[in-house]
Each structure stands twice: as C-alpha cells, then as structure tokens.
Amino acid sequence: MGISRLFRTLLVLAVATMAMMSATAPAAAQAGLAGQPVALCFARVQAGDTPAKMLVSPARFDCKTRQTKLGSGDFWAWSPRLPNSVRQGEAVALRSGILWQNSVTAYGLYKDGKIVRDSAPDATLANHIQLGGIIEHRMPGRDAILTSLLWRIDGSANLRGILMGARVATPKESLRANMLMAAMYGGFAGMCVALLIYNFAMWVALRHHFQLLYCAMVLTLLVYAFSSSGAILWAWPDLSGATRLRVNYFALGLSAASAVIFARTFFEERVFRGWLNPAVKLVCGLLLLGACTFAALAPWRVDLLNYLFSFSFIAMLALVPFILGRALIERSNYLWVFCLAWAMPVVFAGIRVANNLNYFRWSFWVDNSTILAMMSEALLSSMAIVYRLRLLSAERDDARVKELAARALADIDPLTGLLNRRAFLRQAIGREGEQILLVADIDHFKVVNETIGHDGGDEVLRLVARALRASIPDDALLARIGGEEFAIVAHAGRNVDAESVLARLRTERMPFDLVVTASIGSCSGPLLTENDWKHLYHRADRALYDAKSEGRDRARRGVVVPVSA
C-alpha cells in the first residue's frame, strides 16, 4: 500500500471515529446530568428568610423570568414538583452544573415535615464535585417520601444562570454517569498523552516548529480537560471551586492561543503575508490577555471579565475566514486538511461563545462539547501533521533531485554530454599516482563546419565524443575542454593507447560519409596540484602541436613529467 493510500485510509478511519463519537455524544452528555430534570422557581434572599418559611411561601418565587435576567446576588431556588422517579426509602442525588457562587446549600422536605440540609461551600467543593463539572447533593432515603426541594445559592454571579441543569437522580444513576464521564475524559487524556509523546519524539527527530507548537496545544488541552472535568478538585481537595474555574478559563484561553499559533506555523509562509501576520499576533495577544486577566482578577467584576474573555474568542473566530480565504487564494496545499481538522472546533467555539453571552439556554451537552471538539481537533490535526510531513518529504526529495540535476547540468557539456572544463579539472586534479593525459583536437574542423554547416559540425562533435568514450577505460575522465578539443585523464597503468583511440575514431561513421580525423598529444606524470596540471597540459599540448605539424591524424608523446616527491 502506497503512502498516499495509507494516509487516506487512516484519515477516513479518523473521520469515522469522530462521527461515531459525535453520534453518541448526546447520550454521554445526558449521562453527565443523570436522572430527571426538575423545574425551578427563584426568589431573592431577604432578611429573616429560613428554609422552612420559604418551603411554604410559593408566592415569593418567580417561575417565569429567565434566570440570567434576575441579576447577581443571593437566591432561593425551589422545585414546585418532583419527578415520579423519587421513591420512599431511596436516597436522592441532586445534580447541577458548577457556577460562579460562594456556596450552594440543598434542602429536602419530607412528607413527615423533616427538612434535611446538605451544604456545598465553594472552599470545600471537592466533597460534592462529580465528573463533568457537576455539583451533587445527597438527600438520604427515609421512611417518609421526599416531597419538595429547595436550594440556597449565596454570592451568585449569574453569568449563565443561578442553578443550571438541576436534576434528580438515584445513586446508581449518579455512579453510572461518573463512569461514563470517566471513560470520555480518560479516553481524551490517553489520546492526548499518546499524541503528545509521539509528536514530541517526531519534533526531536525532524525539528519542524509546527510539531512543537502542536505539542503545546495538546498539553494545554490536557490541562483544560483536567480542570473542566472537576478531577482537579479530586487531586487537590483544598482548591476552591473559584480557583478551579480560573484554571479552566486560563487553560481554555491558552489552548485557543496555542491553536492559532499552530495554525500560523502549519500553513505556508505566503498565506500570512501582509496584514494577516500582525492580525494573528493581535488575536493571540487578546486571547492571552483575556485568559490571564480572568485568572488573576476573578471574581472581581466577573461579568466584565467574562465579556472580555468572550470578545477574545469572537476575534479569533472572525480571523478564521480570512485565514481560509488567503489560503484558498494562495492555493495552499494544506487548506482541505486544515478545514477537516478544525471544522468541529470552530463551530463549537462559536456555540460556546454564544452560550457564554446567554444567547440561548445553558446545556450540559454544549458545556462539554469542548472536549469532543478538542478530541476531534487533536486527532485530526495529528493526521494533518502526517499529511504535511509527507508533502515536506516529497518537496525535499524533489529539491534534491533538482539540485543534483542542476549540478549535473553545471558539470556537463550540453552538446556532447561530456564533462566540461571546470568539472574535469575538479575531478582530475588530486588523483593519486602517475596519470596520463591525452589532448585530442579534431583536424580541420573549420573546414568541416564550412562543408556541412554548423549543425553538421555539432553532430561530428557528438560522434567524436562517443568514439573517444568507447575507446577508454570506464574509470578514465573525458571532457570537452574547448571548441573541438578533448582531454582524457587515466591512471598510467591502465595503458590508454593514443593510436587505438585514433583507430577507433577513424572507424566512426560521420555525416555524409565525411572523413574526420584528429591529432593527439599525450604526457604522463603526477596530477596532485594545479601546478602539476599546468605542467602536464603544457607538455601534452606541445606534443599535440608536433602531431599537427607532422601532418595530423597521428599521436605524439611529450616529455614525461617527473613524479613529485
């Protein structure tokens, strides 16, 4: 199976995997909020309020106004009716999403008038946190059935609600939800660790910057998953819920910034020419500023900090079409694979921003969609890296072939295919041992050109080159060093015979059966330095002149140059 076919197969499998994960995601999300939803009504806390008083004061509660319209502060949340799944003698788990608040206390009113209290202060939230960022309160099973539920929420920032996604579940449903969420988060963490190790090892071997930035992106995603799941409070029980949310925001902003920088290095340099390059830097700066400011200052003016954080993501989303448009204009090789890998994260980032700004109601599925989107991004981006490495490898191989071809063209005489003078001298000078140099010159070549034209003369030069190559050993050097002048260098022990060369040349059939002969001058000696070449060539050229003077079509041998000590 070829590399291209193998890559396409792996890509199809990756997409199929993500499609199956997306199809099963809603079920996993509902598992995160196990049990049956309960309707809620809200009332502001007033002086003298007690749980017993509020449980018998339904007129105080607003059941119609949307939570986010009620502002910040301290609130009571009351459920006017419970699901039929609540049974006498069974414990009840009250599950809701974690928010910016100082504490949440749950009260359960039983049919015998008994009120049971379970408080979850922000400073000790680890005792109540469940996977998926869920706060869980437990109402014990009693002989009397549970008839009404009440929550007191102190210090609610009410950014996305006062008490989100309240549900009533059995302990078994809660356990099953934790196991399913553990599988989802554990799978994501395992994938991140594997991709991190693999791509870091690839960076150590290949040193492409985008590989290291991909590792940084995956690492920040891993930190985000650790904080958003709530597992960070299991690892460090002394952390408050507010600290967990600050880490969550910071990791999310940092992962977004690293993703933008990764995209910047993943595409070709030409895609980010002009204003787009500083725009990318500006967006990354906004993302880091929003994340760091939120982490450092929250819960001070947490509403303003949340808007700043959301605006940085809007800027990032606004930049995406320009990057894709420029990549399309520049005919980027990586546009299609980038779109495939980043389509899901970009879409869900837009949904999360809209949800963060309260354009639609809170949903556990939307709140945890980031993990699935990140899983898609990490997996398919890794496939995109494989694709890019494949293209880089092909580009490198092509460049090497072109470089070798360019070197060959620079060293080869284009007419005869022999070495040119520069390449010949580079290879000849420095040969060890005694060498023999033959300098051959075609007789009356001017007449040849006048008789059959320059095109015919060129053909004669090619045929002479072929005859010379056929008459010398394979390890001998042969070059065209002038217009009709050729040079041969061979080890003296190879017994290169000038007369045999001339005899081979006489048998070569020429255009129009023209008789073409040559004269040869030879000399032997050392060829270690440029001075050796000058001495050897001078004596061979002198012997060539003698051959010409004595009637041409013959060979003469010059004075042997003594071997250097």
XYZ file of C-alpha atoms in Angstrom:
565
model
C 0.000 0.000 0.000
C 1.455 3.423 -1.031
C 1.965 6.254 1.438
C -0.815 8.333 -0.149
C -3.296 5.465 0.002
C -2.295 4.628 3.587
C -2.797 8.241 4.658
C -6.236 8.420 3.050
C -7.229 5.186 4.799
C -6.110 6.488 8.198
C -7.914 9.762 7.583
C -11.162 8.011 6.714
C -10.877 5.924 9.891
C -10.261 9.042 11.956
C -13.273 10.819 10.494
C -15.441 7.743 11.024
C -14.285 7.561 14.645
C -15.159 11.194 15.231
C -18.546 10.721 13.551
C -19.373 7.830 15.893
C -18.247 9.882 18.873
C -20.445 12.774 17.759
C -23.408 10.429 17.326
C -23.070 9.057 20.853
C -22.195 12.391 22.461
C -25.725 13.456 23.417
C -26.197 10.221 25.336
C -22.939 10.765 27.180
C -23.955 14.331 27.899
C -27.279 13.274 29.392
C -25.361 10.711 31.418
C -23.341 13.605 32.833
C -26.588 15.093 34.108
C -28.092 11.787 35.170
C -31.681 11.500 36.300
C -34.783 13.576 35.627
C -34.814 17.379 35.199
C -36.737 19.496 37.677
C -38.460 22.817 37.076
C -37.187 25.722 39.185
C -38.587 28.963 40.540
C -36.409 31.702 42.071
C -36.646 34.302 44.822
C -34.116 36.734 46.238
C -32.947 36.111 49.793
C -34.416 38.575 52.256
C -33.724 39.234 55.917
C -35.412 36.718 58.158
C -35.750 34.031 55.471
C -35.494 30.430 56.634
C -35.801 27.180 54.660
C -38.987 26.242 56.488
C -40.531 29.634 55.738
C -39.561 29.533 52.057
C -40.907 25.998 51.562
C -44.382 27.232 52.481
C -44.177 30.558 50.607
C -44.685 29.712 46.915
C -45.934 33.228 46.164
C -42.427 34.592 46.760
C -40.992 32.654 43.818
C -40.775 33.736 40.186
C -41.290 30.766 37.876
C -41.427 32.661 34.557
C -38.437 35.027 34.352
C -35.283 33.607 32.816
C -32.536 33.060 35.414
C -29.992 35.311 33.713
C -32.436 38.237 33.861
C -32.526 38.184 37.673
C -29.038 39.650 38.199
C -26.426 38.659 40.756
C -26.775 38.162 44.498
C -28.213 35.570 46.916
C -31.163 33.454 45.792
C -33.553 30.712 46.784
C -34.376 28.088 44.144
C -37.469 25.962 44.673
C -38.772 22.975 42.784
C -42.587 23.007 42.937
C -42.871 19.345 41.940
C -40.599 16.328 41.890
C -40.325 13.584 39.260
C -42.220 10.343 39.757
C -38.870 8.534 39.986
C -38.439 9.785 43.596
C -39.481 6.892 45.807
C -39.862 6.393 49.502
C -36.830 4.902 51.234
C -34.388 5.659 48.375
C -31.543 8.168 48.595
C -31.703 11.024 46.063
C -28.804 12.723 44.281
C -29.392 16.371 43.368
C -27.111 17.274 40.453
C -26.476 20.699 38.890
C -23.773 22.493 36.941
C -20.998 24.325 38.746
C -21.116 28.165 38.548
C -19.574 31.303 39.995
C -21.024 31.366 43.508
C -19.866 31.312 47.127
C -21.895 28.315 48.251
C -24.896 26.144 47.397
C -26.993 24.537 50.105
C -29.691 21.991 49.283
C -32.736 21.326 51.473
C -35.099 18.386 51.204
C -38.575 18.473 52.728
C -40.036 15.049 53.581
C -43.694 14.197 53.998
C -43.312 13.916 57.775
C -42.167 17.586 57.897
C -38.457 16.773 58.341
C -36.046 19.123 56.490
C -32.610 17.680 55.595
C -29.754 20.064 54.752
C -26.606 19.465 52.617
C -24.251 22.411 52.122
C -21.530 22.762 49.487
C -19.369 25.820 50.259
C -17.032 26.893 47.444
C -13.968 26.393 49.666
C -14.721 22.668 50.190
C -16.383 21.879 46.884
C -14.259 18.737 46.382
C -16.665 16.803 48.605
C -19.519 17.457 46.195
C -17.860 17.625 42.767
C -18.621 14.953 40.158
C -17.012 14.379 36.769
C -18.224 16.800 34.137
C -18.180 19.796 36.472
C -21.292 18.716 38.381
C -22.201 19.619 41.986
C -24.049 16.777 43.686
C -26.026 16.966 46.938
C -27.317 13.806 48.616
C -30.708 13.520 50.294
C -30.878 10.346 52.428
C -33.529 7.678 51.987
C -36.126 7.817 54.787
C -39.407 6.146 55.689
C -41.168 9.339 54.644
C -41.043 10.283 50.947
C -39.282 13.418 49.718
C -41.920 15.982 48.700
C -40.101 19.250 47.945
C -36.639 20.582 47.176
C -35.070 23.941 47.974
C -31.634 25.402 47.278
C -29.975 28.493 48.679
C -27.315 29.989 46.403
C -25.108 32.639 48.023
C -22.947 35.025 46.016
C -24.227 34.017 42.593
C -22.550 35.954 39.767
C -25.377 34.738 37.495
C -23.269 34.854 34.338
C -25.115 31.951 32.756
C -27.646 31.159 35.435
C -28.243 30.754 39.156
C -28.745 26.982 39.304
C -28.147 25.284 35.963
C -29.404 21.916 34.808
C -30.882 20.782 38.113
C -31.731 17.064 38.066
C -32.871 14.406 40.491
C -31.079 11.053 40.161
C -30.630 7.818 42.062
C -27.179 6.939 43.454
C -26.871 4.233 40.759
C -27.594 6.752 38.021
C -25.012 9.093 39.511
C -22.396 6.324 39.634
C -23.139 5.309 36.047
C -22.813 8.935 34.947
C -19.424 9.240 36.623
C -18.203 6.048 34.978
C -19.312 7.198 31.524
C -17.760 10.624 32.001
C -14.585 8.983 33.320
C -14.439 6.913 30.140
C -14.863 10.024 27.987
C -12.320 12.139 29.850
C -9.950 9.208 30.307
C -10.098 8.437 26.595
C -9.383 12.058 25.776
C -6.493 12.219 28.247
C -4.990 8.970 26.959
C -5.229 10.186 23.378
C -3.595 13.494 24.334
C -0.711 11.773 26.129
C -0.119 9.419 23.185
C -0.217 12.266 20.640
C 1.994 14.388 22.868
C 4.694 11.718 23.211
C 4.577 10.765 19.518
C 4.702 14.309 18.134
C 7.365 15.442 20.610
C 9.514 12.497 19.536
C 8.885 13.495 15.914
C 9.925 17.070 16.732
C 13.157 15.837 18.330
C 13.905 13.913 15.121
C 12.709 16.416 12.483
C 12.723 19.816 14.255
C 9.705 21.305 12.487
C 8.336 24.202 14.572
C 4.700 23.310 13.971
C 5.265 19.937 15.686
C 6.411 21.587 18.926
C 3.516 24.053 18.803
C 1.130 21.150 18.275
C 2.541 19.568 21.448
C 1.958 22.835 23.329
C -1.634 22.907 22.077
C -2.281 19.299 23.150
C -0.714 19.952 26.558
C -2.994 22.936 27.206
C -5.987 20.872 26.083
C -4.992 18.228 28.597
C -4.853 20.839 31.381
C -8.248 22.180 30.298
C -9.807 18.703 30.380
C -8.318 18.088 33.829
C -9.861 21.280 35.201
C -13.199 21.252 33.328
C -13.907 17.657 34.354
C -13.631 18.582 38.033
C -10.896 15.982 38.585
C -8.550 18.791 39.614
C -10.557 19.115 42.859
C -10.192 15.402 43.489
C -6.428 15.720 43.038
C -6.194 18.873 45.214
C -9.189 18.921 47.588
C -8.059 22.197 49.186
C -8.677 24.118 45.965
C -11.855 26.152 45.847
C -14.405 25.989 43.069
C -13.437 29.545 42.068
C -9.811 28.501 41.658
C -10.897 25.572 39.521
C -12.901 27.931 37.274
C -9.943 30.338 36.987
C -7.687 27.464 35.919
C -10.392 26.376 33.498
C -10.655 29.784 31.818
C -6.884 30.205 31.719
C -6.297 26.783 30.151
C -9.056 27.343 27.584
C -7.641 30.724 26.550
C -4.110 29.350 26.420
C -5.204 26.379 24.300
C -7.006 28.719 21.884
C -3.909 30.922 21.553
C -1.647 27.916 21.004
C -4.097 26.597 18.384
C -3.920 29.908 16.478
C -0.108 29.894 16.629
C -0.097 26.266 15.466
C -2.300 27.237 12.511
C 0.099 30.100 11.760
C 3.066 27.735 11.501
C 1.101 24.922 9.845
C 0.272 26.890 6.701
C 2.876 28.066 4.223
C 4.571 31.379 4.993
C 2.968 33.076 1.984
C -0.525 32.632 3.469
C 0.226 35.142 6.251
C 1.905 37.851 4.209
C 0.772 41.448 4.765
C -1.731 42.459 7.445
C -2.726 38.887 8.359
C 0.510 38.198 10.243
C 0.118 41.103 12.748
C -3.609 40.257 12.983
C -2.704 36.765 14.183
C -0.354 38.240 16.783
C -3.079 40.638 17.923
C -5.649 37.846 18.318
C -3.179 35.690 20.262
C -2.458 38.683 22.491
C -6.188 39.195 23.115
C -6.684 35.525 23.966
C -3.783 35.544 26.419
C -4.878 38.881 27.886
C -8.441 37.645 28.387
C -7.293 34.377 29.960
C -4.664 35.943 32.248
C -6.906 38.818 33.331
C -9.749 36.452 34.194
C -7.456 34.097 36.103
C -5.843 36.937 38.041
C -8.857 39.134 38.877
C -11.969 36.906 39.042
C -14.376 37.024 40.810
C -13.859 40.840 40.830
C -16.184 42.234 38.145
C -16.531 38.722 36.838
C -19.232 39.838 34.385
C -16.858 42.328 32.725
C -14.012 39.789 32.702
C -16.315 37.227 31.099
C -17.216 39.668 28.308
C -13.526 40.411 27.702
C -12.783 36.700 27.549
C -15.678 36.087 25.146
C -14.596 39.015 22.943
C -11.127 37.477 22.507
C -12.777 34.313 21.179
C -15.003 36.352 18.854
C -11.838 37.966 17.462
C -10.324 34.516 16.925
C -13.449 33.266 15.123
C -13.537 36.421 12.989
C -9.952 35.746 11.902
C -10.673 32.210 10.668
C -12.469 33.174 7.397
C -9.604 35.490 6.443
C -7.032 32.738 7.021
C -9.059 30.271 4.962
C -9.675 32.842 2.236
C -5.982 33.702 1.961
C -5.065 30.017 1.960
C -7.534 29.491 -0.892
C -6.129 32.422 -2.881
C -2.551 31.246 -2.309
C -3.521 27.678 -3.267
C -2.244 26.237 -0.001
C -1.556 22.510 -0.040
C -2.915 22.211 3.490
C -6.251 24.050 3.203
C -8.506 20.987 2.845
C -6.929 19.015 5.665
C -6.981 22.091 7.924
C -10.708 22.588 7.249
C -11.361 18.934 8.000
C -9.476 19.030 11.299
C -10.776 22.402 12.527
C -14.378 22.486 11.320
C -15.808 20.956 14.511
C -13.713 23.027 16.983
C -14.531 26.294 15.178
C -18.269 25.557 15.083
C -18.412 24.563 18.746
C -16.254 27.530 19.760
C -18.881 29.768 18.173
C -21.644 27.920 20.026
C -19.757 28.203 23.323
C -19.252 31.940 22.855
C -22.965 32.423 22.114
C -23.809 30.325 25.165
C -21.352 32.291 27.291
C -23.114 35.508 26.258
C -26.526 33.966 27.091
C -27.919 33.929 23.568
C -29.505 30.564 24.401
C -30.081 28.471 27.498
C -27.360 26.512 29.221
C -26.910 22.907 28.118
C -24.645 20.283 29.583
C -24.064 18.987 26.050
C -22.872 22.415 24.880
C -20.834 22.916 28.033
C -18.979 19.648 27.493
C -18.875 19.815 23.685
C -15.449 21.418 24.007
C -13.947 18.063 24.975
C -15.360 16.303 21.917
C -14.371 19.205 19.671
C -10.887 19.180 21.159
C -10.668 15.433 20.712
C -11.550 15.889 17.063
C -9.055 18.728 16.726
C -6.191 16.863 18.403
C -6.766 13.651 16.453
C -7.359 15.149 13.013
C -4.648 17.793 13.483
C -2.220 14.949 14.109
C -3.367 13.413 10.826
C -2.859 16.818 9.220
C 0.699 16.861 10.552
C 1.316 13.447 8.990
C -0.012 14.806 5.694
C 2.204 17.868 5.897
C 5.278 15.807 6.754
C 4.522 13.673 3.709
C 4.379 16.775 1.489
C 7.535 18.189 3.069
C 9.299 14.894 2.421
C 8.151 14.931 -1.207
C 9.264 18.571 -1.559
C 12.645 17.728 -0.046
C 13.135 14.757 -2.369
C 12.114 16.860 -5.361
C 14.519 19.613 -4.299
C 17.344 17.087 -4.007
C 16.614 15.721 -7.481
C 16.574 19.242 -8.908
C 19.787 20.099 -7.078
C 21.517 17.020 -8.441
C 20.195 17.802 -11.916
C 21.415 21.399 -11.623
C 24.833 20.224 -10.511
C 24.949 17.760 -13.374
C 23.987 20.472 -15.855
C 26.654 22.748 -14.424
C 29.275 20.000 -14.879
C 28.209 18.636 -18.265
C 28.862 19.999 -21.739
C 25.320 20.240 -23.182
C 26.361 19.359 -26.735
C 28.412 16.200 -26.178
C 27.291 15.082 -22.708
C 30.940 15.004 -21.557
C 32.409 16.810 -18.573
C 33.106 20.487 -19.137
C 36.495 22.008 -18.378
C 35.622 23.127 -14.818
C 34.218 19.769 -13.750
C 37.050 17.925 -15.482
C 39.734 19.863 -13.610
C 37.867 19.473 -10.301
C 37.846 15.696 -10.679
C 41.254 15.295 -12.314
C 43.431 17.370 -10.003
C 44.227 15.393 -6.860
C 44.221 11.910 -8.392
C 46.952 9.882 -6.732
C 49.667 8.040 -8.609
C 51.054 8.645 -12.068
C 48.450 9.828 -14.579
C 48.427 10.012 -18.351
C 46.868 12.983 -20.118
C 45.717 12.842 -23.739
C 44.692 16.030 -25.523
C 42.835 15.378 -28.802
C 41.941 18.000 -31.384
C 39.801 17.412 -34.490
C 41.738 18.090 -37.692
C 40.491 20.859 -39.995
C 37.282 21.329 -38.018
C 36.733 24.739 -39.616
C 36.557 23.028 -42.967
C 34.058 20.527 -41.562
C 31.767 23.374 -40.470
C 32.107 25.084 -43.850
C 31.353 21.854 -45.687
C 28.323 20.515 -43.817
C 27.262 23.520 -41.746
C 27.317 24.168 -38.029
C 24.551 21.667 -37.313
C 26.620 19.019 -39.078
C 29.663 20.181 -37.134
C 27.777 19.726 -33.886
C 26.868 16.187 -34.919
C 30.544 15.497 -35.676
C 31.481 16.687 -32.189
C 28.906 14.313 -30.669
C 30.175 11.370 -32.721
C 33.803 12.115 -31.842
C 32.824 12.250 -28.147
C 31.102 8.857 -28.486
C 34.149 7.328 -30.186
C 36.505 8.663 -27.519
C 34.320 7.331 -24.703
C 34.185 3.897 -26.342
C 37.965 3.682 -26.621
C 38.993 4.464 -22.999
C 38.530 2.627 -19.645
C 35.418 3.259 -17.546
C 37.398 4.952 -14.767
C 39.055 7.407 -17.132
C 37.929 11.049 -17.241
C 36.833 12.506 -20.581
C 35.955 16.137 -21.202
C 35.411 18.679 -23.918
C 37.737 21.487 -22.839
C 37.478 23.698 -25.901
C 35.633 24.106 -29.192
C 36.947 20.935 -30.874
C 39.469 19.987 -28.199
C 39.023 16.998 -25.868
C 41.040 15.794 -22.859
C 41.414 12.320 -21.341
C 42.955 11.526 -17.946
C 43.582 7.949 -16.841
C 45.884 6.106 -14.486
C 49.180 5.410 -16.273
C 48.877 1.714 -15.526
C 45.591 1.478 -17.477
C 47.599 1.511 -20.717
C 45.492 4.035 -22.612
C 46.888 3.854 -26.171
C 46.583 7.011 -28.285
C 46.908 5.008 -31.514
C 43.985 2.812 -30.522
C 41.938 5.937 -29.833
C 42.748 7.273 -33.307
C 41.945 3.935 -34.912
C 38.529 3.854 -33.198
C 37.864 7.395 -34.353
C 38.694 6.527 -37.982
C 36.024 3.797 -37.990
C 33.257 6.106 -36.712
C 30.804 6.861 -39.479
C 30.387 10.589 -39.915
C 27.605 12.649 -41.568
C 27.654 12.483 -45.377
C 30.449 9.882 -45.026
C 32.816 12.706 -44.291
C 36.318 11.628 -43.265
C 37.132 13.120 -39.882
C 40.473 12.633 -38.145
C 42.112 14.003 -35.043
C 45.556 14.606 -33.638
C 46.573 13.616 -30.104
C 49.286 14.817 -27.782
C 49.974 12.922 -24.571
C 52.142 13.085 -21.499
C 52.298 11.293 -18.155
C 53.176 12.458 -14.691
C 51.653 13.443 -11.333
C 48.356 15.352 -11.122
C 48.092 16.217 -7.434
C 48.096 20.010 -7.719
C 47.078 22.739 -10.116
C 50.748 23.287 -10.986
C 51.024 19.592 -11.913
C 48.089 20.092 -14.266
C 49.687 23.133 -15.882
C 52.967 21.270 -16.458
C 51.251 18.149 -17.761
C 48.930 20.064 -20.064
C 51.734 22.217 -21.396
C 53.760 19.160 -22.454
C 50.719 17.333 -23.885
C 49.725 20.454 -25.821
C 53.255 20.743 -27.151
C 53.068 17.109 -28.319
C 49.691 17.883 -29.963
C 51.303 20.769 -31.857
C 54.024 18.404 -33.049
C 51.377 15.935 -34.301
C 49.643 18.741 -36.194
C 52.941 19.949 -37.676
C 53.877 16.469 -38.885
C 50.726 16.019 -40.971
C 47.823 15.446 -38.486
C 45.876 12.204 -37.875
C 48.600 10.955 -35.594
C 49.691 10.876 -31.951
C 52.828 12.211 -30.337
C 54.062 11.798 -26.771
C 55.544 14.627 -24.775
C 58.364 14.614 -22.247
C 57.389 12.704 -19.103
C 56.926 14.947 -16.094
C 58.792 13.519 -13.068
C 56.623 12.295 -10.178
C 56.576 14.704 -7.202
C 58.384 13.575 -4.089
